mmCIF file of C-alpha atoms in Angstrom:
data_model
loop_
_atom_site.group_PDB
_atom_site.id
_atom_site.type_symbol
_atom_site.label_atom_id
_atom_site.label_comp_id
_atom_site.label_asym_id
_atom_site.label_seq_id
_atom_site.Cartn_x
_atom_site.Cartn_y
_atom_site.Cartn_z
ATOM 1 C CA MET F 1 -18.126 5.275 17.562
ATOM 2 C CA TYR F 2 -15.442 6.079 14.995
ATOM 3 C CA GLU F 3 -12.592 8.450 15.634
ATOM 4 C CA ASN F 4 -12.326 11.163 13.048
ATOM 5 C CA LYS F 5 -8.855 10.090 11.773
ATOM 6 C CA TYR F 6 -7.646 8.984 8.399
ATOM 7 C CA SER F 7 -7.348 5.242 7.856
ATOM 8 C CA ALA F 8 -3.781 4.390 6.827
ATOM 9 C CA VAL F 9 -5.002 1.311 4.936
ATOM 10 C CA LYS F 10 -7.552 3.304 2.938
ATOM 11 C CA ILE F 11 -5.042 6.064 2.139
ATOM 12 C CA LEU F 12 -2.452 3.485 1.074
ATOM 13 C CA PHE F 13 -4.984 1.773 -1.199
ATOM 14 C CA ILE F 14 -5.935 5.093 -2.824
ATOM 15 C CA ILE F 15 -2.238 5.849 -3.385
ATOM 16 C CA ILE F 16 -1.819 2.418 -4.990
ATOM 17 C CA ILE F 17 -4.782 2.894 -7.338
ATOM 18 C CA PHE F 18 -3.567 6.411 -8.141
ATOM 19 C CA ILE F 19 -0.148 5.059 -9.172
ATOM 20 C CA TYR F 20 -1.765 2.114 -10.970
ATOM 21 C CA GLY F 21 -4.086 4.567 -12.742
ATOM 22 C CA VAL F 22 -1.293 6.892 -13.847
ATOM 23 C CA PHE F 23 0.704 3.977 -15.262
ATOM 24 C CA GLY F 24 -2.458 2.688 -16.939
ATOM 25 C CA ILE F 25 -3.162 6.052 -18.523
ATOM 26 C CA ILE F 26 0.412 6.158 -19.842
ATOM 27 C CA ASP F 27 0.165 2.606 -21.232
ATOM 28 C CA SER F 28 -3.147 0.748 -21.163
ATOM 29 C CA GLN F 29 -1.324 -2.600 -20.984
ATOM 30 C CA ASN F 30 -0.617 -1.722 -17.348
ATOM 31 C CA PHE F 31 -4.345 -2.226 -16.710
ATOM 32 C CA LEU F 32 -4.029 -5.858 -17.845
ATOM 33 C CA LEU F 33 -5.263 -7.345 -14.555
ATOM 34 C CA ILE F 34 -8.502 -5.347 -14.544
ATOM 35 C CA LYS F 35 -8.875 -5.525 -18.336
ATOM 36 C CA SER F 36 -8.987 -9.325 -18.207
ATOM 37 C CA VAL F 37 -11.986 -9.213 -15.871
ATOM 38 C CA ASP F 38 -13.629 -6.435 -17.876
ATOM 39 C CA LEU F 39 -13.164 -8.395 -21.102
ATOM 40 C CA MET F 40 -15.288 -11.209 -19.644
ATOM 41 C CA PHE F 41 -18.060 -8.711 -18.846
ATOM 42 C CA HIS F 42 -17.685 -7.166 -22.308
ATOM 43 C CA GLU F 43 -18.063 -10.509 -24.080
ATOM 44 C CA PHE F 44 -20.943 -11.533 -21.818
ATOM 45 C CA GLY F 45 -22.668 -8.289 -22.840
ATOM 46 C CA HIS F 46 -22.638 -9.388 -26.470
ATOM 47 C CA LEU F 47 -24.276 -12.682 -25.512
ATOM 48 C CA PHE F 48 -26.763 -11.012 -23.166
ATOM 49 C CA PHE F 49 -27.878 -8.428 -25.740
ATOM 50 C CA MET F 50 -27.632 -10.604 -28.865
ATOM 51 C CA PHE F 51 -31.402 -10.911 -29.201
ATOM 52 C CA GLY F 52 -31.972 -7.160 -28.933
ATOM 53 C CA GLY F 53 -31.120 -6.465 -32.555
ATOM 54 C CA GLU F 54 -27.873 -5.849 -34.379
ATOM 55 C CA MET F 55 -26.942 -2.493 -32.859
ATOM 56 C CA LEU F 56 -27.746 -3.549 -29.309
ATOM 57 C CA HIS F 57 -25.686 -6.686 -29.868
ATOM 58 C CA PHE F 58 -22.662 -4.582 -30.919
ATOM 59 C CA PHE F 59 -23.232 -2.010 -28.145
ATOM 60 C CA GLY F 60 -23.867 -4.819 -25.635
ATOM 61 C CA GLY F 61 -20.205 -5.424 -24.839
ATOM 62 C CA THR F 62 -19.559 -1.807 -23.932
ATOM 63 C CA ILE F 63 -22.881 -1.503 -22.113
ATOM 64 C CA MET F 64 -22.148 -4.513 -19.888
ATOM 65 C CA GLN F 65 -18.530 -3.449 -19.374
ATOM 66 C CA LEU F 66 -19.747 -0.136 -17.951
ATOM 67 C CA LEU F 67 -22.915 -1.472 -16.328
ATOM 68 C CA ILE F 68 -21.263 -3.961 -13.945
ATOM 69 C CA PRO F 69 -19.076 -1.434 -12.060
ATOM 70 C CA ASN F 70 -22.020 0.985 -11.985
ATOM 71 C CA VAL F 71 -24.194 -1.689 -10.356
ATOM 72 C CA PHE F 72 -21.552 -2.036 -7.631
ATOM 73 C CA LEU F 73 -21.308 1.758 -7.352
ATOM 74 C CA PHE F 74 -25.048 2.077 -6.739
ATOM 75 C CA TYR F 75 -25.013 -0.888 -4.355
ATOM 76 C CA PHE F 76 -22.321 0.735 -2.206
ATOM 77 C CA PHE F 77 -24.036 4.109 -2.450
ATOM 78 C CA GLY F 78 -27.253 2.525 -1.186
ATOM 79 C CA LYS F 79 -25.302 1.023 1.714
ATOM 80 C CA ARG F 80 -23.716 4.445 2.332
ATOM 81 C CA LYS F 81 -20.233 3.032 1.835
ATOM 82 C CA PHE F 82 -18.793 6.090 0.146
ATOM 83 C CA TYR F 83 -15.150 4.992 0.216
ATOM 84 C CA SER F 84 -16.169 1.883 -1.720
ATOM 85 C CA CYS F 85 -18.065 4.152 -4.136
ATOM 86 C CA ALA F 86 -14.821 6.022 -4.793
ATOM 87 C CA VAL F 87 -13.070 2.746 -5.609
ATOM 88 C CA MET F 88 -15.914 1.847 -7.992
ATOM 89 C CA LEU F 89 -15.452 5.202 -9.728
ATOM 90 C CA PHE F 90 -11.873 4.117 -10.388
ATOM 91 C CA TRP F 91 -13.114 0.860 -11.926
ATOM 92 C CA ILE F 92 -15.508 2.820 -14.150
ATOM 93 C CA ALA F 93 -12.623 5.104 -15.170
ATOM 94 C CA VAL F 94 -10.508 2.105 -16.208
ATOM 95 C CA ASN F 95 -13.403 0.857 -18.331
ATOM 96 C CA LEU F 96 -13.855 4.273 -19.915
ATOM 97 C CA PHE F 97 -10.149 4.315 -20.827
ATOM 98 C CA ASP F 98 -10.518 0.859 -22.361
ATOM 99 C CA VAL F 99 -13.637 1.830 -24.322
ATOM 100 C CA ALA F 100 -11.905 5.019 -25.518
ATOM 101 C CA ILE F 101 -8.989 3.002 -26.896
ATOM 102 C CA TYR F 102 -11.408 0.671 -28.677
ATOM 103 C CA ILE F 103 -13.381 3.598 -30.151
ATOM 104 C CA LYS F 104 -10.196 5.351 -31.329
ATOM 105 C CA ASP F 105 -9.212 2.128 -33.105
ATOM 106 C CA ALA F 106 -12.463 1.997 -35.094
ATOM 107 C CA ARG F 107 -10.969 3.082 -38.432
ATOM 108 C CA ALA F 108 -7.477 1.644 -38.047
ATOM 109 C CA MET F 109 -8.644 -1.667 -36.542
ATOM 110 C CA ASP F 110 -5.112 -2.366 -35.295
ATOM 111 C CA LEU F 111 -6.143 -3.851 -31.940
ATOM 112 C CA PRO F 112 -6.184 -7.629 -31.797
ATOM 113 C CA LEU F 113 -9.702 -8.962 -31.354
ATOM 114 C CA LEU F 114 -10.532 -11.893 -29.115
ATOM 115 C CA ILE F 115 -11.600 -13.980 -32.120
ATOM 116 C CA SER F 116 -9.562 -13.449 -35.267
ATOM 117 C CA GLY F 117 -11.727 -12.294 -38.153
ATOM 118 C CA SER F 118 -14.593 -11.095 -35.955
ATOM 119 C CA THR F 119 -16.205 -7.699 -36.432
ATOM 120 C CA HIS F 120 -14.747 -4.686 -34.610
ATOM 121 C CA ASP F 121 -17.667 -3.398 -32.489
ATOM 122 C CA TRP F 122 -16.918 0.273 -32.756
ATOM 123 C CA ASN F 123 -16.026 0.155 -36.442
ATOM 124 C CA HIS F 124 -19.444 -1.341 -37.083
ATOM 125 C CA ILE F 125 -21.317 1.006 -34.724
ATOM 126 C CA LEU F 126 -19.689 4.195 -35.994
ATOM 127 C CA THR F 127 -19.954 3.124 -39.644
ATOM 128 C CA VAL F 128 -23.683 2.393 -39.321
ATOM 129 C CA MET F 129 -24.203 5.704 -37.508
ATOM 130 C CA GLY F 130 -22.195 7.613 -40.141
ATOM 131 C CA LEU F 131 -19.660 8.720 -37.510
ATOM 132 C CA ILE F 132 -16.639 6.622 -38.455
ATOM 133 C CA ASP F 133 -14.622 9.724 -39.377
ATOM 134 C CA PHE F 134 -15.095 10.996 -35.820
ATOM 135 C CA ASP F 135 -13.699 7.914 -34.046
ATOM 136 C CA LEU F 136 -10.715 9.797 -32.622
ATOM 137 C CA ILE F 137 -12.833 12.702 -31.401
ATOM 138 C CA ILE F 138 -15.435 10.427 -29.796
ATOM 139 C CA GLY F 139 -12.703 8.264 -28.276
ATOM 140 C CA ASN F 140 -10.948 11.319 -26.842
ATOM 141 C CA ILE F 141 -14.223 12.548 -25.313
ATOM 142 C CA VAL F 142 -14.737 9.157 -23.649
ATOM 143 C CA PHE F 143 -11.106 9.242 -22.490
ATOM 144 C CA GLY F 144 -11.759 12.703 -21.004
ATOM 145 C CA PHE F 145 -14.679 11.293 -19.024
ATOM 146 C CA GLY F 146 -12.311 8.558 -17.841
ATOM 147 C CA ILE F 147 -9.904 11.214 -16.550
ATOM 148 C CA ILE F 148 -12.753 12.953 -14.715
ATOM 149 C CA TYR F 149 -13.875 9.686 -13.101
ATOM 150 C CA PHE F 150 -10.274 8.816 -12.234
ATOM 151 C CA LEU F 151 -9.608 12.156 -10.525
ATOM 152 C CA LEU F 152 -12.974 12.065 -8.770
ATOM 153 C CA SER F 153 -12.224 8.561 -7.478
ATOM 154 C CA ILE F 154 -8.902 9.715 -6.003
ATOM 155 C CA ILE F 155 -10.305 12.899 -4.459
ATOM 156 C CA LEU F 156 -13.339 11.145 -2.969
ATOM 157 C CA GLY F 157 -11.199 8.178 -1.917
ATOM 158 C CA ILE F 158 -8.952 10.476 0.090
ATOM 159 C CA TYR F 159 -11.934 12.359 1.517
ATOM 160 C CA PHE F 160 -13.706 9.163 2.590
ATOM 161 C CA SER F 161 -10.495 7.613 3.928
ATOM 162 C CA LYS F 162 -11.308 9.388 7.141
ATOM 163 C CA ASN F 163 -12.837 7.032 9.681
ATOM 164 C CA ARG F 164 -16.283 8.454 10.227
ATOM 165 C CA GLU F 165 -19.726 7.104 10.646
ATOM 166 C CA GLU F 166 -20.590 6.470 7.038
ATOM 167 C CA GLU F 167 -24.246 6.271 8.015
ATOM 168 C CA LYS F 168 -24.199 10.057 8.377
ATOM 169 C CA GLY F 169 -22.877 10.325 4.842
ATOM 170 C CA LEU F 170 -22.623 13.170 2.417
ATOM 171 C CA LEU F 171 -26.258 14.019 2.009
ATOM 172 C CA ASP F 172 -27.327 14.430 5.633
#
């Protein structure tokens, strides 16, 4: 039986990811640790989706980058581990921030690419879709979703930092 008290470790971790998140929002280079892992998933997505046609190949990096943390989110949700779900929402937020930066760079193409001379995913995608002139707007919308996920992760992380029987959960 759990006591209905807040876990100091869980609260401390949420405070750490809140601070980490704020510094990452201010300067995305502060997300370097997570971005390195996410870059591997992004590049794997291109390989995984390369036989699905040109557009799916270009979208594949972003799809996989967002899919992996969502798989973990749904896994933890299925196990009724709601604190862990909140942490996964943070990981999704970080990926949304990263994708937003990449989208907003579609016209300028100032960001260094992993392989020099390779095609900028979002420049290609938005050009083919006739939306290249809206890269900043689309990127800012994605960034806004990142903010929502970030705030939701912190709020839910604090809420589920309370030691309770997670089996009873939110939906009971």
